[in-house]
Amino acid sequence: MVGPQPLCLSLVHTPCSLQTGVHLTQDDAAAQNDIYALRDKVAQLERELNTVREQLQAFQNTTEMEQTLQNIPATAPKDELNRIKNCIAFTHKLGGGDGTIIKLLGATGLDEVSRNPVAYYPYFCGDLRSFLLSNSKENVPENTRIFIAYSIVKALSKVHQLDRLHRDVNSFHVFIDSDNTVVLAGMSQARSKTNMTMTNGVGDILWMAPETIRDGQRYTEKADIYSLAMVLIEIMTHELPYSHLPNRS
């Protein structure tokens, strides 16, 4: 599969000769103002392109990226910005999980003062939920179901080996590509198993274990296994969890 091609922009300066001491009509004055505005816009675009070039150069330097990621605290972040940076760092640490976890291609803006972290991930055709919706049970061979299930189990096992809980396992966080690659994503809610400030009510309620919903209730990797079981049932039935109930809400 051929991924999206990079966007290349070329800005060419056209010399403008504006004579002084020449009487300008109203139309000429308006045209001159338009030229000045256009030149300012070109300068702004060049500054933006230079910023993009700097970002690309930053994440191409793997050693520098690894050193930056190591500086991010492993403890649970308290604000949204640090949560994003922590997610990027953990995804990098997972290293693709032998092909079963989404791989971080690069990142920039992860230092302590940056307010604009950027992460680069591979393109995937869709998620498991979309796959199950677009294919009937009869059209999905048993070995395909087994392969998808095996990939998710292997990925989650890798997360747990690093003493983390995923906390948001569901079919929307399983990506499937046209070459049959299956990866687990959605690491934004991952936390350390030893975190003493574990938040309840995190994740999609259809896949959540009961203990993760109760306030003040601590939970372990067994909560992830519950969510995994819901996904496995989903793979077999092509239905969302609790779809047999008339009022799931």
Coordinates of N, CA and C in Angstrom, one line a residue:
M1 N 0.8 -1.2 0.0 CA 0.0 0.0 0.0 C 0.9 1.2 0.0
V2 N 0.6 2.2 -0.8 CA 1.3 3.4 -0.9 C 0.7 4.4 0.0
G3 N 1.5 4.9 1.0 CA 1.0 5.9 1.9 C 0.8 7.3 1.3
P4 N 0.3 8.2 2.1 CA 0.1 9.6 1.6 C 1.5 10.2 1.3
Q5 N 1.6 10.9 0.2 CA 2.8 11.5 -0.2 C 3.0 12.9 0.5
P6 N 4.2 13.3 0.8 CA 4.4 14.5 1.5 C 4.0 15.7 0.6
L7 N 3.5 16.7 1.2 CA 3.1 17.9 0.5 C 4.3 18.8 0.3
C8 N 4.6 19.2 -0.9 CA 5.7 20.0 -1.2 C 5.2 21.4 -1.7
L9 N 5.7 22.4 -1.1 CA 5.3 23.8 -1.5 C 6.5 24.5 -2.0
S10 N 6.3 25.3 -3.1 CA 7.4 26.1 -3.6 C 7.0 27.5 -3.7
L11 N 7.6 28.4 -3.0 CA 7.3 29.8 -3.0 C 8.3 30.5 -3.8
V12 N 7.9 31.2 -4.9 CA 8.8 31.8 -5.8 C 8.6 33.3 -5.7
H13 N 9.7 34.1 -5.4 CA 9.6 35.5 -5.3 C 9.6 36.1 -6.7
T14 N 8.6 37.0 -6.9 CA 8.6 37.8 -8.1 C 9.0 39.2 -7.8
P15 N 10.1 39.7 -8.3 CA 10.6 41.1 -8.0 C 9.5 42.1 -8.3
C16 N 9.3 43.0 -7.4 CA 8.3 44.1 -7.6 C 9.1 45.4 -7.6
S17 N 8.9 46.1 -8.7 CA 9.6 47.4 -8.8 C 8.5 48.5 -8.6
L18 N 8.6 49.2 -7.4 CA 7.7 50.2 -7.1 C 8.4 51.6 -7.1
Q19 N 8.2 52.4 -8.1 CA 8.9 53.6 -8.3 C 8.3 54.7 -7.3
T20 N 9.2 55.5 -6.8 CA 8.8 56.6 -5.9 C 8.7 57.9 -6.7
G21 N 8.0 58.8 -6.1 CA 7.8 60.1 -6.8 C 6.9 60.1 -8.0
V22 N 6.1 59.0 -8.1 CA 5.2 58.9 -9.2 C 3.8 59.0 -8.6
H23 N 3.0 59.8 -9.2 CA 1.6 60.0 -8.8 C 0.8 58.7 -9.1
L24 N 0.2 58.1 -8.0 CA -0.6 56.9 -8.1 C -2.1 57.2 -8.1
T25 N -2.8 56.6 -9.0 CA -4.2 56.7 -9.0 C -4.8 55.9 -7.9
Q26 N -6.1 56.0 -7.7 CA -6.7 55.2 -6.6 C -6.6 53.7 -6.8
D27 N -6.7 53.3 -8.1 CA -6.6 51.9 -8.4 C -5.1 51.4 -8.3
D28 N -4.2 52.3 -8.6 CA -2.8 52.0 -8.4 C -2.4 51.8 -7.0
A29 N -2.9 52.7 -6.2 CA -2.7 52.6 -4.7 C -3.3 51.3 -4.1
A30 N -4.5 51.0 -4.6 CA -5.1 49.7 -4.1 C -4.2 48.5 -4.5
A31 N -3.7 48.6 -5.8 CA -2.9 47.5 -6.3 C -1.6 47.4 -5.5
Q32 N -1.0 48.5 -5.1 CA 0.2 48.5 -4.4 C 0.0 47.9 -3.0
N33 N -1.2 48.3 -2.4 CA -1.5 47.7 -1.1 C -1.7 46.2 -1.1
D34 N -2.3 45.7 -2.2 CA -2.4 44.3 -2.4 C -1.1 43.6 -2.5
I35 N -0.1 44.3 -3.2 CA 1.2 43.7 -3.4 C 1.9 43.6 -2.0
Y36 N 1.8 44.7 -1.2 CA 2.4 44.6 0.1 C 1.8 43.5 1.0
A37 N 0.4 43.4 0.9 CA -0.3 42.3 1.6 C 0.2 40.9 1.2
L38 N 0.4 40.8 -0.1 CA 0.8 39.5 -0.7 C 2.2 39.1 -0.2
R39 N 3.1 40.2 -0.2 CA 4.4 39.9 0.2 C 4.5 39.5 1.7
D40 N 3.6 40.1 2.5 CA 3.5 39.8 3.9 C 3.1 38.3 4.1
K41 N 2.1 38.0 3.3 CA 1.5 36.6 3.3 C 2.6 35.6 2.9
V42 N 3.4 35.9 1.9 CA 4.5 35.0 1.5 C 5.5 34.8 2.6
A43 N 5.8 35.9 3.2 CA 6.8 35.9 4.3 C 6.2 35.0 5.5
Q44 N 4.9 35.1 5.8 CA 4.3 34.3 6.8 C 4.4 32.8 6.5
L45 N 4.1 32.5 5.2 CA 4.1 31.1 4.7 C 5.5 30.5 4.8
E46 N 6.5 31.4 4.5 CA 7.9 30.9 4.6 C 8.3 30.6 6.0
R47 N 7.8 31.4 7.0 CA 8.1 31.2 8.4 C 7.4 29.9 8.8
E48 N 6.2 29.6 8.4 CA 5.5 28.4 8.7 C 6.2 27.2 8.1
L49 N 6.7 27.3 6.9 CA 7.4 26.2 6.3 C 8.7 25.9 7.0
N50 N 9.4 26.9 7.4 CA 10.6 26.7 8.2 C 10.3 26.0 9.5
T51 N 9.2 26.3 10.1 CA 8.8 25.6 11.3 C 8.6 24.1 11.1
V52 N 7.9 23.8 10.0 CA 7.7 22.4 9.6 C 9.0 21.7 9.3
R53 N 9.9 22.4 8.6 CA 11.2 21.8 8.3 C 12.0 21.5 9.6
E54 N 11.9 22.4 10.5 CA 12.6 22.1 11.8 C 12.0 21.0 12.6
Q55 N 10.7 20.8 12.5 CA 10.0 19.7 13.1 C 10.4 18.4 12.5
L56 N 10.4 18.3 11.2 CA 10.8 17.1 10.4 C 12.3 16.8 10.8
Q57 N 13.1 17.8 10.8 CA 14.5 17.5 11.1 C 14.7 17.0 12.5
A58 N 13.9 17.5 13.4 CA 13.9 17.0 14.8 C 13.6 15.6 15.0
F59 N 12.5 15.1 14.4 CA 12.1 13.7 14.6 C 12.9 12.7 13.8
Q60 N 13.6 13.2 12.8 CA 14.5 12.3 12.0 C 15.7 11.9 12.8
N61 N 16.0 12.7 13.8 CA 17.2 12.4 14.6 C 16.7 11.5 15.7
T62 N 16.9 10.2 15.5 CA 16.3 9.2 16.5 C 17.0 9.3 17.9
T63 N 18.3 9.5 17.9 CA 19.0 9.5 19.2 C 18.5 10.7 20.0
E64 N 18.3 11.9 19.4 CA 17.8 13.0 20.1 C 16.4 12.8 20.6
M65 N 15.6 12.1 19.7 CA 14.2 11.9 20.1 C 14.1 11.0 21.4
E66 N 15.0 9.9 21.4 CA 15.0 9.0 22.5 C 15.4 9.7 23.8
Q67 N 16.4 10.6 23.7 CA 16.8 11.3 24.9 C 15.7 12.3 25.4
T68 N 15.0 12.9 24.5 CA 13.9 13.8 24.9 C 12.8 13.0 25.6
L69 N 12.5 11.8 25.0 CA 11.4 11.0 25.5 C 11.7 10.5 26.9
Q70 N 13.0 10.2 27.2 CA 13.4 9.7 28.5 C 13.2 10.8 29.6
N71 N 13.2 12.0 29.2 CA 13.0 13.1 30.2 C 11.6 13.3 30.7
I72 N 10.6 12.6 30.0 CA 9.2 12.8 30.4 C 8.9 11.9 31.6
P73 N 8.4 12.4 32.7 CA 8.1 11.6 33.9 C 7.2 10.4 33.6
A74 N 7.5 9.3 34.2 CA 6.6 8.1 34.0 C 5.4 8.1 34.8
T75 N 5.3 9.0 35.8 CA 4.1 9.1 36.6 C 2.9 9.7 35.9
A76 N 1.7 9.5 36.4 CA 0.5 10.0 35.7 C 0.6 11.5 35.6
P77 N 0.4 12.1 34.5 CA 0.4 13.5 34.3 C -0.9 14.2 34.9
K78 N -0.8 15.4 35.3 CA -1.9 16.1 35.9 C -2.7 17.0 34.9
D79 N -2.1 17.3 33.8 CA -2.8 18.1 32.8 C -2.8 17.5 31.4
E80 N -3.6 18.0 30.6 CA -3.8 17.4 29.3 C -2.5 17.4 28.4
L81 N -1.7 18.5 28.5 CA -0.5 18.6 27.7 C 0.5 17.5 28.1
N82 N 0.7 17.3 29.4 CA 1.6 16.3 29.8 C 1.1 14.9 29.6
R83 N -0.3 14.7 29.6 CA -0.9 13.4 29.2 C -0.5 13.1 27.8
I84 N -0.6 14.0 26.9 CA -0.3 13.8 25.5 C 1.2 13.4 25.3
K85 N 2.0 14.1 26.0 CA 3.5 13.8 25.9 C 3.8 12.5 26.5
N86 N 3.1 12.1 27.6 CA 3.3 10.8 28.2 C 2.8 9.7 27.3
C87 N 1.7 9.9 26.6 CA 1.2 8.9 25.7 C 2.2 8.7 24.6
I88 N 2.8 9.8 24.0 CA 3.8 9.7 23.0 C 5.0 8.9 23.5
A89 N 5.5 9.2 24.7 CA 6.6 8.6 25.3 C 6.4 7.1 25.4
F90 N 5.2 6.7 26.0 CA 5.0 5.3 26.2 C 4.8 4.5 24.9
T91 N 4.2 5.1 23.9 CA 4.1 4.5 22.6 C 5.5 4.2 22.0
H92 N 6.4 5.2 22.2 CA 7.7 5.0 21.7 C 8.4 3.9 22.5
K93 N 8.2 3.8 23.8 CA 8.8 2.7 24.6 C 8.3 1.3 24.2
L94 N 7.1 1.2 23.7 CA 6.5 0.0 23.3 C 7.2 -0.5 22.0
G95 N 7.7 0.4 21.2 CA 8.5 0.0 20.0 C 7.8 -0.8 19.0
G96 N 6.5 -0.7 18.9 CA 5.7 -1.4 17.9 C 5.2 -2.8 18.4
G97 N 5.7 -3.2 19.5 CA 5.3 -4.5 20.1 C 5.4 -5.7 19.1
D98 N 6.5 -5.8 18.4 CA 6.6 -6.9 17.4 C 5.6 -6.9 16.3
G99 N 5.2 -5.6 16.0 CA 4.2 -5.5 14.9 C 2.8 -5.5 15.3
T100 N 2.5 -5.6 16.6 CA 1.1 -5.7 17.1 C 0.6 -4.4 17.8
I101 N 1.5 -3.4 17.9 CA 1.2 -2.1 18.5 C 1.5 -1.0 17.6
I102 N 0.7 0.0 17.5 CA 1.0 1.1 16.6 C 2.4 1.7 16.9
K103 N 3.1 2.0 15.9 CA 4.5 2.4 16.1 C 4.6 3.9 15.9
L104 N 5.4 4.5 16.8 CA 5.7 6.0 16.7 C 6.8 6.2 15.7
L105 N 6.5 6.9 14.6 CA 7.5 7.2 13.6 C 8.4 8.3 14.0
G106 N 7.9 9.3 14.8 CA 8.7 10.4 15.2 C 7.9 11.4 16.0
A107 N 8.6 12.3 16.7 CA 7.9 13.3 17.5 C 8.7 14.5 17.7
T108 N 8.1 15.6 18.0 CA 8.8 16.8 18.3 C 8.0 17.6 19.3
G109 N 8.6 18.6 19.9 CA 7.9 19.5 20.8 C 7.6 18.8 22.1
L110 N 8.5 17.9 22.6 CA 8.2 17.1 23.8 C 9.0 17.6 25.0
D111 N 9.7 18.7 24.8 CA 10.5 19.3 26.0 C 9.5 19.9 27.0
E112 N 10.0 20.3 28.1 CA 9.1 20.7 29.2 C 8.4 22.0 28.9
V113 N 9.0 22.9 28.1 CA 8.4 24.2 27.9 C 7.5 24.2 26.6
S114 N 7.6 23.2 25.8 CA 6.8 23.2 24.5 C 5.4 23.1 24.8
R115 N 4.6 23.8 24.1 CA 3.1 23.8 24.2 C 2.5 23.1 22.9
N116 N 3.3 22.6 22.0 CA 2.8 22.0 20.8 C 3.5 20.7 20.5
P117 N 3.2 19.7 21.3 CA 3.8 18.4 20.9 C 3.2 17.8 19.6
V118 N 4.0 17.2 18.8 CA 3.5 16.6 17.6 C 4.0 15.2 17.5
A119 N 3.2 14.2 17.1 CA 3.5 12.8 16.9 C 3.2 12.4 15.5
Y120 N 4.0 11.5 15.0 CA 3.8 11.0 13.6 C 3.6 9.5 13.7
Y121 N 2.5 9.0 13.2 CA 2.1 7.6 13.2 C 1.8 7.1 11.8
P122 N 1.9 5.8 11.5 CA 1.6 5.3 10.2 C 0.1 5.5 9.9
Y123 N -0.2 5.4 8.6 CA -1.6 5.5 8.2 C -2.2 4.1 8.1
F124 N -3.5 4.0 8.7 CA -4.2 2.7 8.6 C -5.5 2.9 7.9
C125 N -6.0 1.9 7.3 CA -7.3 2.0 6.5 C -8.5 2.2 7.4
G126 N -8.5 1.6 8.6 CA -9.6 1.7 9.5 C -9.5 1.0 10.8
D127 N -10.5 0.9 11.6 CA -10.4 0.2 12.9 C -11.2 -1.1 12.8
L128 N -11.1 -1.8 13.9 CA -11.8 -3.1 14.0 C -13.3 -3.0 13.9
R129 N -13.9 -1.9 14.5 CA -15.3 -1.7 14.5 C -15.8 -1.5 13.1
S130 N -15.1 -0.7 12.3 CA -15.4 -0.5 10.9 C -15.3 -1.8 10.1
F131 N -14.3 -2.6 10.4 CA -14.1 -3.9 9.7 C -15.3 -4.8 9.9
L132 N -15.7 -4.9 11.2 CA -16.8 -5.8 11.5 C -18.1 -5.3 10.9
L133 N -18.3 -4.0 10.8 CA -19.5 -3.5 10.3 C -19.6 -3.7 8.8
S134 N -18.4 -3.6 8.1 CA -18.4 -3.7 6.6 C -18.3 -5.2 6.1
N135 N -18.2 -6.1 7.0 CA -18.1 -7.5 6.6 C -19.1 -8.4 7.5
S136 N -19.8 -9.2 6.8 CA -20.7 -10.1 7.5 C -19.9 -11.2 8.2
K137 N -20.6 -11.9 9.1 CA -19.9 -13.0 9.8 C -19.5 -14.1 8.9
E138 N -20.3 -14.3 7.9 CA -20.0 -15.4 6.9 C -18.8 -15.1 6.0
N139 N -18.5 -13.8 5.9 CA -17.4 -13.4 5.0 C -16.1 -13.3 5.7
V140 N -16.0 -13.5 7.0 CA -14.8 -13.4 7.7 C -14.4 -14.8 8.2
P141 N -13.3 -15.4 7.6 CA -12.9 -16.8 7.9 C -12.5 -16.9 9.4
E142 N -12.6 -18.1 9.9 CA -12.2 -18.3 11.3 C -10.7 -18.0 11.6
N143 N -9.9 -18.3 10.6 CA -8.4 -18.0 10.9 C -8.2 -16.5 10.9
T144 N -9.0 -15.7 10.2 CA -8.8 -14.3 10.3 C -9.2 -13.8 11.7
R145 N -10.3 -14.3 12.2 CA -10.7 -13.9 13.5 C -9.7 -14.3 14.6
I146 N -9.1 -15.5 14.4 CA -8.1 -15.9 15.3 C -6.8 -15.0 15.3
F147 N -6.5 -14.6 14.0 CA -5.3 -13.8 13.9 C -5.5 -12.4 14.5
I148 N -6.7 -11.8 14.3 CA -7.0 -10.5 14.9 C -7.0 -10.6 16.4
A149 N -7.6 -11.7 17.0 CA -7.6 -11.9 18.4 C -6.2 -12.1 19.0
Y150 N -5.4 -12.9 18.3 CA -4.0 -13.2 18.7 C -3.2 -11.9 18.7
S151 N -3.4 -11.0 17.7 CA -2.6 -9.8 17.6 C -2.9 -8.9 18.8
I152 N -4.2 -8.8 19.2 CA -4.6 -7.9 20.3 C -4.1 -8.5 21.6
V153 N -4.2 -9.8 21.8 CA -3.7 -10.4 23.0 C -2.2 -10.2 23.2
K154 N -1.5 -10.3 22.1 CA 0.0 -10.2 22.1 C 0.3 -8.7 22.4
A155 N -0.4 -7.8 21.9 CA -0.1 -6.4 22.1 C -0.4 -6.0 23.6
L156 N -1.5 -6.5 24.1 CA -1.9 -6.1 25.5 C -0.9 -6.8 26.4
S157 N -0.4 -7.9 26.1 CA 0.6 -8.6 26.9 C 1.8 -7.8 27.0
K158 N 2.2 -7.2 25.9 CA 3.4 -6.3 25.9 C 3.2 -5.1 26.8
V159 N 2.0 -4.5 26.8 CA 1.7 -3.4 27.6 C 1.8 -3.8 29.1
H160 N 1.3 -4.9 29.5 CA 1.3 -5.4 30.9 C 2.8 -5.7 31.3
Q161 N 3.6 -6.2 30.4 CA 5.0 -6.6 30.7 C 5.7 -5.3 31.1
L162 N 5.3 -4.2 30.6 CA 6.0 -2.9 31.0 C 5.3 -2.3 32.2
D163 N 4.5 -3.1 33.0 CA 3.9 -2.7 34.2 C 2.9 -1.5 34.0
R164 N 2.2 -1.5 32.9 CA 1.2 -0.5 32.6 C -0.2 -1.2 32.4
L165 N -1.2 -0.4 32.6 CA -2.6 -0.7 32.2 C -3.0 0.1 31.0
H166 N -3.6 -0.5 30.1 CA -4.1 0.2 28.9 C -5.2 1.1 29.2
R167 N -6.2 0.5 29.9 CA -7.4 1.2 30.4 C -8.4 1.7 29.4
D168 N -8.2 1.4 28.1 CA -9.2 1.8 27.1 C -9.2 0.9 25.9
V169 N -9.2 -0.4 26.2 CA -9.2 -1.4 25.1 C -10.6 -1.5 24.5
N170 N -10.7 -1.3 23.3 CA -12.0 -1.4 22.6 C -11.8 -1.5 21.1
S171 N -12.8 -1.8 20.3 CA -12.6 -2.1 18.9 C -12.2 -0.9 18.1
F172 N -12.5 0.3 18.6 CA -12.1 1.5 18.0 C -10.6 1.8 18.1
H173 N -9.9 1.1 19.0 CA -8.5 1.3 19.2 C -7.7 0.1 18.7
V174 N -8.3 -0.7 17.8 CA -7.6 -1.7 17.1 C -7.6 -1.3 15.6
F175 N -6.5 -1.1 15.0 CA -6.4 -0.6 13.7 C -6.0 -1.8 12.7
I176 N -6.7 -1.8 11.6 CA -6.4 -2.8 10.6 C -6.1 -2.2 9.2
D177 N -5.0 -2.7 8.6 CA -4.6 -2.1 7.3 C -4.9 -3.1 6.2
S178 N -4.7 -2.6 5.0 CA -5.0 -3.4 3.8 C -4.1 -4.6 3.6
D179 N -2.9 -4.6 4.3 CA -2.0 -5.8 4.2 C -2.3 -6.7 5.4
N180 N -3.4 -6.6 6.1 CA -3.8 -7.5 7.2 C -3.0 -7.2 8.5
T181 N -2.3 -6.1 8.5 CA -1.7 -5.7 9.8 C -2.7 -5.3 10.8
V182 N -2.6 -5.8 12.0 CA -3.5 -5.5 13.1 C -2.7 -5.0 14.3
V183 N -3.0 -3.8 14.7 CA -2.3 -3.2 15.8 C -3.2 -2.6 16.9
L184 N -2.7 -2.5 18.1 CA -3.4 -1.9 19.2 C -2.9 -0.5 19.3
A185 N -3.9 0.5 19.5 CA -3.5 1.9 19.6 C -4.2 2.4 20.9
G186 N -4.4 3.7 20.9 CA -5.2 4.4 22.0 C -4.5 4.3 23.4
M187 N -3.2 4.7 23.4 CA -2.4 4.6 24.6 C -2.5 5.9 25.5
S188 N -3.5 6.8 25.2 CA -3.5 8.0 25.9 C -4.0 7.9 27.3
Q189 N -4.6 6.7 27.7 CA -5.1 6.5 29.1 C -4.2 5.5 29.8
A190 N -3.1 5.1 29.2 CA -2.3 4.1 29.9 C -1.6 4.7 31.1
R191 N -1.6 3.9 32.2 CA -1.0 4.3 33.5 C -0.2 3.2 34.1
S192 N 0.7 3.5 35.0 CA 1.5 2.6 35.7 C 0.6 1.7 36.6
K193 N 0.9 0.5 36.8 CA 0.1 -0.4 37.7 C 0.3 0.1 39.1
T194 N 1.4 0.7 39.5 CA 1.6 1.1 40.8 C 1.1 2.5 41.1
N195 N 0.4 3.1 40.2 CA -0.1 4.5 40.4 C -1.1 4.5 41.4
M196 N -0.9 5.3 42.5 CA -1.8 5.4 43.6 C -3.0 6.3 43.4
T197 N -3.0 7.0 42.2 CA -4.1 8.0 42.0 C -4.9 7.5 40.7
M198 N -5.1 6.2 40.6 CA -5.8 5.7 39.5 C -7.2 6.3 39.4
T199 N -7.6 6.8 38.2 CA -8.9 7.4 38.0 C -9.9 6.4 37.6
N200 N -11.1 6.5 38.2 CA -12.2 5.7 37.8 C -13.0 6.3 36.6
G201 N -13.8 5.5 35.9 CA -14.6 6.0 34.9 C -13.8 6.4 33.6
V202 N -12.6 5.8 33.4 CA -11.8 6.1 32.2 C -12.1 5.0 31.2
G203 N -12.3 5.4 29.9 CA -12.6 4.5 28.8 C -14.0 4.5 28.4
D204 N -14.3 3.7 27.4 CA -15.7 3.6 26.9 C -16.5 2.6 27.7
I205 N -17.6 3.1 28.2 CA -18.4 2.3 29.2 C -18.8 0.9 28.6
L206 N -19.0 0.8 27.3 CA -19.4 -0.5 26.8 C -18.4 -1.6 27.0
W207 N -17.1 -1.2 27.1 CA -16.0 -2.2 27.3 C -15.4 -2.2 28.7
M208 N -15.9 -1.3 29.5 CA -15.3 -1.1 30.9 C -15.7 -2.2 31.8
A209 N -14.7 -2.6 32.6 CA -15.0 -3.6 33.7 C -15.7 -2.9 34.8
P210 N -16.6 -3.6 35.6 CA -17.4 -2.9 36.6 C -16.5 -2.2 37.7
E211 N -15.4 -2.8 38.0 CA -14.6 -2.1 39.1 C -14.0 -0.8 38.6
T212 N -13.9 -0.5 37.3 CA -13.3 0.7 36.9 C -14.4 1.8 36.9
I213 N -15.6 1.5 37.1 CA -16.7 2.5 37.1 C -16.9 3.0 38.5
R214 N -16.7 2.2 39.5 CA -17.0 2.6 40.9 C -16.0 3.6 41.4
D215 N -16.4 4.7 42.0 CA -15.5 5.7 42.6 C -14.7 5.1 43.7
G216 N -13.4 5.3 43.8 CA -12.6 4.9 44.9 C -12.2 3.4 44.8
Q217 N -12.6 2.7 43.7 CA -12.2 1.3 43.6 C -10.9 1.2 42.8
R218 N -9.9 0.6 43.4 CA -8.7 0.4 42.6 C -8.8 -0.9 41.8
Y219 N -8.1 -0.9 40.7 CA -8.2 -2.0 39.7 C -6.8 -2.4 39.2
T220 N -6.8 -3.6 38.6 CA -5.5 -4.1 38.1 C -5.6 -4.4 36.6
E221 N -4.6 -5.2 36.1 CA -4.7 -5.5 34.7 C -5.9 -6.4 34.3
K222 N -6.5 -6.9 35.4 CA -7.7 -7.7 35.1 C -8.8 -6.9 34.5
A223 N -8.8 -5.6 34.7 CA -9.8 -4.7 34.0 C -9.5 -4.7 32.5
D224 N -8.3 -4.7 32.1 CA -7.9 -4.8 30.7 C -8.4 -6.1 30.1
I225 N -8.3 -7.2 30.9 CA -8.7 -8.5 30.4 C -10.2 -8.5 30.2
Y226 N -10.9 -7.9 31.1 CA -12.4 -7.8 30.9 C -12.7 -7.1 29.6
S227 N -12.0 -6.0 29.3 CA -12.3 -5.2 28.1 C -11.8 -6.1 26.9
L228 N -10.7 -6.8 27.0 CA -10.3 -7.7 25.9 C -11.4 -8.7 25.6
A229 N -12.0 -9.3 26.7 CA -13.0 -10.3 26.5 C -14.2 -9.7 25.7
M230 N -14.5 -8.5 26.0 CA -15.6 -7.9 25.3 C -15.3 -7.7 23.8
V231 N -14.0 -7.4 23.5 CA -13.6 -7.2 22.1 C -13.6 -8.6 21.4
L232 N -13.2 -9.7 22.1 CA -13.2 -11.0 21.5 C -14.6 -11.4 21.2
I233 N -15.6 -11.1 22.1 CA -17.0 -11.5 21.8 C -17.5 -10.7 20.6
E234 N -17.0 -9.4 20.5 CA -17.4 -8.6 19.4 C -16.8 -9.1 18.1
I235 N -15.6 -9.7 18.1 CA -15.0 -10.3 16.9 C -15.9 -11.5 16.4
M236 N -16.4 -12.2 17.4 CA -17.2 -13.4 17.0 C -18.6 -13.1 16.6
T237 N -19.2 -12.0 17.1 CA -20.6 -11.7 16.9 C -20.8 -10.5 15.9
H238 N -19.8 -9.7 15.8 CA -19.8 -8.5 15.0 C -20.8 -7.4 15.6
E239 N -21.2 -7.7 16.8 CA -22.1 -6.8 17.5 C -21.4 -6.0 18.6
L240 N -21.8 -4.8 18.9 CA -21.3 -4.1 20.1 C -21.7 -4.8 21.4
P241 N -20.9 -4.6 22.4 CA -21.2 -5.1 23.7 C -22.6 -4.7 24.2
Y242 N -23.4 -5.6 24.7 CA -24.7 -5.4 25.3 C -25.7 -5.0 24.2
S243 N -25.4 -5.4 22.9 CA -26.4 -5.0 21.9 C -27.7 -5.7 22.0
H244 N -27.7 -6.8 22.8 CA -29.0 -7.5 23.0 C -29.9 -6.8 24.0
L245 N -29.4 -5.8 24.7 CA -30.3 -5.1 25.6 C -31.0 -4.0 24.9
P246 N -32.3 -3.8 25.2 CA -33.1 -2.8 24.5 C -32.7 -1.4 24.9
N247 N -32.2 -1.1 26.1 CA -31.8 0.2 26.5 C -30.4 0.2 27.1
R248 N -29.4 0.2 26.2 CA -28.1 0.1 26.6 C -27.6 1.4 27.4
S249 N -28.2 2.5 27.1 CA -27.8 3.7 27.7 C -28.2 3.8 29.2

